[in-house]
Amino acid sequence: MEVFERVFWAFGPCIDGFKHCMPVICIDGTHLYGKYKGTLLVATSVNASFQVFPLAFAVVEGENTSSWSWFLGCIRDRVTQRDGLCVISDRHPGIIAAINDPNVGFTEPRAYHRFCVRHIASNLNTHVRSNDMRDMFKAAAYQRQERKLQVDLCFIGEACTKAMEYIAQVLFTMWSLFHDNGRRYGICTTNFSKTFNNVLKGARFLPIMSLVELTFHRVNKYFTLRRESSEARSDQGLPYPTKVTAILEKNTAKARYHRVDAYIVVCIFTK
């Protein structure tokens, strides 16, 4: 008797397009419902417009070290050999074990693992039962200056020692933008994977073959809409996507209040 175990799939345009995306991969799993049980694993990236970019899919028996190792291994084998990738995920033990396995292909420096800030904030809220601590942690995680980060952490420590003790258990590099060394490209959550799960709304109730076929049609439609949007901006003479334009305008406005002082440094060497 043959029993279905796992299936992995990725589409050619997704594989080719990822070469032009940020070197960031968000991974997440969601349960299948209906007659056919299992877990749908999804890997997404982020394009230059800061929009979700579907990358790869798999249906497995559940979330564990073996299934995550297999899924990530398939991505390395079939999708990308890019080095310096940043993988953003929740803190599922299976994901952590898979990424720490050198045979899978995602150990440093080939890839760098980072945690989803939203998941840590949610777990912190459950631990201390305080929405304020959750929001203060998220604010600290997004800080890009050490001074501002330290101020936020001091506020948390003074307000709730238990919250600070919980945060201290997680390495700064795993959640703090300031300590990130630019690996995340400003992406702090796995919301991109969650967003694409909405694109697949209704798919989790389908048989496996129908699920694969639906992802094909949804991805095709998704790319078509993005292409039409890009062509429309080009026809209007707009050089950058809406999100990028907003970032440039915000930074330009902020820079008006900055002052740059030039210094001449003289070095004197003596024997």
Coordinates of C-alpha atoms in Angstrom, one line a residue:
M1 CA 0.0 0.0 0.0
E2 CA 1.5 3.4 -1.0
V3 CA 1.0 6.3 1.4
F4 CA 1.5 9.9 0.4
E5 CA 4.3 11.5 2.5
R6 CA 5.5 14.9 1.1
V7 CA 5.6 17.0 -2.0
F8 CA 7.6 20.1 -2.9
W9 CA 7.0 22.5 -5.8
A10 CA 8.3 25.8 -7.1
F11 CA 7.5 27.5 -10.4
G12 CA 10.1 28.6 -12.9
P13 CA 9.2 32.3 -12.9
C14 CA 9.5 32.3 -9.1
I15 CA 12.9 30.7 -9.2
D16 CA 14.1 33.1 -12.0
G17 CA 12.6 36.2 -10.3
F18 CA 14.1 35.5 -6.9
K19 CA 17.5 36.4 -8.4
H20 CA 16.3 40.0 -8.5
C21 CA 14.7 40.0 -5.1
M22 CA 16.1 40.9 -1.7
P23 CA 18.2 38.0 -0.3
V24 CA 15.4 37.4 2.3
I25 CA 13.3 34.3 2.7
C26 CA 10.3 34.2 5.1
I27 CA 9.1 30.7 6.0
D28 CA 5.9 29.7 7.7
G29 CA 3.6 26.7 8.0
T30 CA -0.2 26.4 8.1
H31 CA -2.4 23.4 8.8
L32 CA -4.5 21.8 6.1
Y33 CA -8.2 21.1 6.8
G34 CA -10.9 18.9 5.4
K35 CA -10.4 15.3 4.4
Y36 CA -6.7 15.6 3.7
K37 CA -4.6 16.5 6.7
G38 CA -1.0 17.8 6.8
T39 CA 0.8 21.1 6.8
L40 CA 1.4 23.5 4.0
L41 CA 4.9 25.1 4.2
V42 CA 5.4 28.4 2.3
A43 CA 8.6 30.3 1.5
T44 CA 8.3 33.9 0.3
S45 CA 10.7 36.7 -0.5
V46 CA 10.4 40.4 -0.9
N47 CA 10.8 42.3 -4.3
A48 CA 12.2 45.7 -4.9
S49 CA 8.7 47.2 -4.4
F50 CA 8.6 45.7 -0.9
Q51 CA 5.8 43.3 -2.0
V52 CA 5.5 39.7 -1.2
F53 CA 7.2 37.4 -3.7
P54 CA 6.1 33.7 -3.7
L55 CA 9.0 31.3 -3.8
A56 CA 8.3 27.7 -2.9
F57 CA 5.6 25.4 -1.4
A58 CA 5.4 22.0 0.2
V59 CA 2.9 19.7 1.8
V60 CA 4.3 17.7 4.7
E61 CA 3.0 15.5 7.5
G62 CA 3.5 18.3 10.1
E63 CA 6.0 20.8 11.4
N64 CA 9.1 19.0 12.8
T65 CA 12.8 18.9 12.3
S66 CA 12.7 16.3 9.5
S67 CA 10.0 18.1 7.5
W68 CA 11.6 21.6 7.8
S69 CA 15.1 20.1 7.0
W70 CA 13.6 18.5 3.9
F71 CA 11.8 21.7 2.8
L72 CA 14.8 23.9 3.3
G73 CA 17.0 21.3 1.6
C74 CA 14.7 21.3 -1.4
I75 CA 14.9 25.1 -1.6
R76 CA 18.7 24.9 -1.7
D77 CA 18.7 22.1 -4.2
R78 CA 15.9 23.3 -6.6
V79 CA 15.4 27.1 -6.0
T80 CA 18.5 29.0 -5.0
Q81 CA 22.2 28.7 -4.3
R82 CA 22.6 32.3 -3.2
D83 CA 24.8 32.9 -0.3
G84 CA 24.2 35.4 2.5
L85 CA 20.5 34.8 2.6
C86 CA 18.5 35.9 5.6
V87 CA 15.8 33.4 6.8
I88 CA 13.1 34.9 8.9
S89 CA 10.8 32.5 10.9
D90 CA 9.1 31.9 14.2
R91 CA 10.9 30.1 16.9
H92 CA 9.7 26.6 16.1
P93 CA 12.2 24.1 17.4
G94 CA 12.1 22.2 14.1
I95 CA 13.1 25.3 12.1
I96 CA 15.9 26.1 14.5
A97 CA 17.3 22.6 14.3
A98 CA 17.0 22.4 10.5
I99 CA 18.8 25.7 10.0
N100 CA 21.6 24.7 12.5
D101 CA 22.2 21.5 10.5
P102 CA 25.1 22.1 8.1
N103 CA 23.9 19.5 5.8
V104 CA 20.7 21.5 5.0
G105 CA 22.7 24.4 3.6
F106 CA 21.5 27.4 5.7
T107 CA 24.2 27.8 8.3
E108 CA 26.4 30.9 8.4
P109 CA 27.8 32.4 6.2
R110 CA 25.6 30.9 3.6
A111 CA 22.5 32.1 5.5
Y112 CA 21.6 34.0 8.6
H113 CA 18.7 33.1 10.8
R114 CA 16.5 35.8 12.3
F115 CA 13.3 35.6 14.3
C116 CA 9.9 37.2 13.5
V117 CA 9.5 40.2 15.9
R118 CA 5.7 39.7 15.8
H119 CA 6.0 36.2 17.1
I120 CA 8.4 37.2 19.9
A121 CA 6.1 40.1 20.9
S122 CA 3.1 37.8 20.9
N123 CA 4.9 35.2 23.1
L124 CA 6.0 38.0 25.4
N125 CA 2.4 39.2 25.8
T126 CA 1.4 35.7 26.7
H127 CA 4.3 35.5 29.2
V128 CA 3.6 38.7 31.1
R129 CA 0.0 39.4 30.0
S130 CA 0.7 43.0 29.1
N131 CA -0.1 44.7 25.8
D132 CA 2.1 47.6 26.8
M133 CA 5.1 45.4 27.1
R134 CA 4.4 43.8 23.8
D135 CA 4.2 47.2 22.0
M136 CA 7.3 48.5 23.8
F137 CA 9.3 45.5 22.7
K138 CA 8.2 45.9 19.1
A139 CA 9.2 49.6 19.2
A140 CA 12.6 48.6 20.6
A141 CA 13.1 45.9 17.9
Y142 CA 12.6 48.5 15.1
Q143 CA 15.1 51.0 16.5
R144 CA 18.1 51.6 14.3
Q145 CA 20.1 53.7 16.8
E146 CA 21.8 52.2 19.9
R147 CA 20.8 55.2 22.0
K148 CA 17.1 54.9 21.3
L149 CA 17.2 51.1 21.7
Q150 CA 18.8 51.4 25.1
V151 CA 16.1 54.0 26.2
D152 CA 13.3 51.6 25.1
L153 CA 14.9 48.7 27.0
C154 CA 15.4 50.8 30.1
F155 CA 11.7 51.6 30.0
I156 CA 10.8 48.0 29.7
G157 CA 13.1 47.0 32.5
E158 CA 11.8 49.7 34.8
A159 CA 8.2 48.8 34.0
C160 CA 8.4 45.0 34.1
T161 CA 11.4 43.0 35.3
K162 CA 9.8 39.8 34.1
A163 CA 9.4 41.1 30.6
M164 CA 13.1 42.2 30.5
E165 CA 14.2 38.8 31.7
Y166 CA 12.2 37.1 28.9
I167 CA 13.6 39.4 26.3
A168 CA 17.2 38.9 27.5
Q169 CA 16.9 35.1 26.8
V170 CA 16.9 35.9 23.0
L171 CA 20.0 37.1 21.3
F172 CA 19.9 40.7 20.2
T173 CA 20.9 39.7 16.6
M174 CA 17.8 37.6 16.3
W175 CA 15.3 40.4 16.8
S176 CA 17.0 43.9 16.9
L177 CA 17.4 45.9 13.7
F178 CA 20.3 47.8 15.3
H179 CA 22.2 44.5 15.9
D180 CA 21.1 43.0 12.6
N181 CA 24.1 44.1 10.4
G182 CA 21.6 44.8 7.6
R183 CA 20.8 41.1 7.0
R184 CA 17.0 41.6 7.2
Y185 CA 16.8 44.6 4.8
G186 CA 14.4 46.1 7.3
I187 CA 12.1 43.1 7.1
C188 CA 11.2 42.2 10.7
T189 CA 8.3 39.7 10.5
T190 CA 7.0 36.8 8.5
N191 CA 3.9 38.8 7.6
F192 CA 4.8 38.4 3.9
S193 CA 4.2 34.7 4.2
K194 CA 1.0 35.4 6.1
T195 CA -0.1 37.7 3.4
F196 CA 0.4 35.1 0.7
N197 CA -1.5 32.6 2.8
N198 CA -4.5 35.0 2.2
V199 CA -3.9 34.7 -1.5
L200 CA -4.3 30.9 -1.1
K201 CA -7.5 31.4 0.8
G202 CA -9.6 28.3 0.5
A203 CA -6.7 26.1 -0.7
R204 CA -6.2 24.4 2.6
F205 CA -9.4 22.4 2.1
L206 CA -8.5 20.9 -1.3
P207 CA -6.9 17.6 -2.3
I208 CA -3.2 17.7 -3.0
M209 CA -3.3 17.9 -6.8
S210 CA -6.0 20.6 -6.7
L211 CA -3.9 22.5 -4.1
V212 CA -0.9 22.5 -6.4
E213 CA -3.0 23.5 -9.4
L214 CA -4.6 26.4 -7.4
T215 CA -1.2 27.8 -6.3
F216 CA -0.2 27.8 -10.0
H217 CA -3.2 29.9 -11.0
R218 CA -3.0 32.2 -8.0
V219 CA 0.7 32.8 -8.5
N220 CA 0.1 33.4 -12.2
K221 CA -2.7 35.9 -11.4
Y222 CA -0.5 37.6 -8.8
F223 CA 2.4 38.1 -11.2
T224 CA 0.0 39.4 -13.9
L225 CA -1.4 42.1 -11.6
R226 CA 2.1 43.1 -10.5
R227 CA 3.3 43.4 -14.1
E228 CA 0.3 45.5 -15.0
S229 CA 0.9 47.8 -12.0
S230 CA 4.6 48.1 -13.0
E231 CA 3.8 48.9 -16.6
A232 CA 1.2 51.5 -15.5
R233 CA 3.8 53.3 -13.3
S234 CA 6.3 53.2 -16.2
D235 CA 3.7 54.7 -18.6
Q236 CA 3.2 57.6 -16.1
G237 CA 6.9 58.3 -16.0
L238 CA 7.2 57.2 -12.4
P239 CA 10.8 55.9 -11.8
Y240 CA 10.1 54.1 -8.5
P241 CA 7.3 52.0 -7.0
T242 CA 4.9 53.7 -4.6
K243 CA 6.5 52.3 -1.4
V244 CA 10.0 53.2 -2.5
T245 CA 8.9 56.8 -3.4
A246 CA 7.3 57.2 0.0
I247 CA 10.5 56.1 1.7
L248 CA 12.6 58.5 -0.3
E249 CA 10.3 61.4 0.3
K250 CA 10.2 60.7 4.1
N251 CA 14.0 60.5 4.3
T252 CA 14.4 63.6 2.2
A253 CA 12.0 65.6 4.5
K254 CA 13.8 64.3 7.6
A255 CA 17.2 65.2 6.2
R256 CA 16.2 68.9 6.1
Y257 CA 16.7 69.0 9.8
H258 CA 20.1 67.4 9.8
R259 CA 23.4 69.2 9.7
V260 CA 26.7 67.8 8.5
D261 CA 30.0 69.2 10.0
A262 CA 33.2 68.6 8.1
Y263 CA 36.3 67.9 10.1
I264 CA 39.9 67.7 9.0
V265 CA 41.8 65.0 10.9
V266 CA 45.6 65.5 11.1
C267 CA 47.7 62.5 12.0
I268 CA 51.2 63.0 13.4
F269 CA 53.5 60.1 13.5
T270 CA 56.6 60.2 15.7
K271 CA 59.4 57.7 16.1

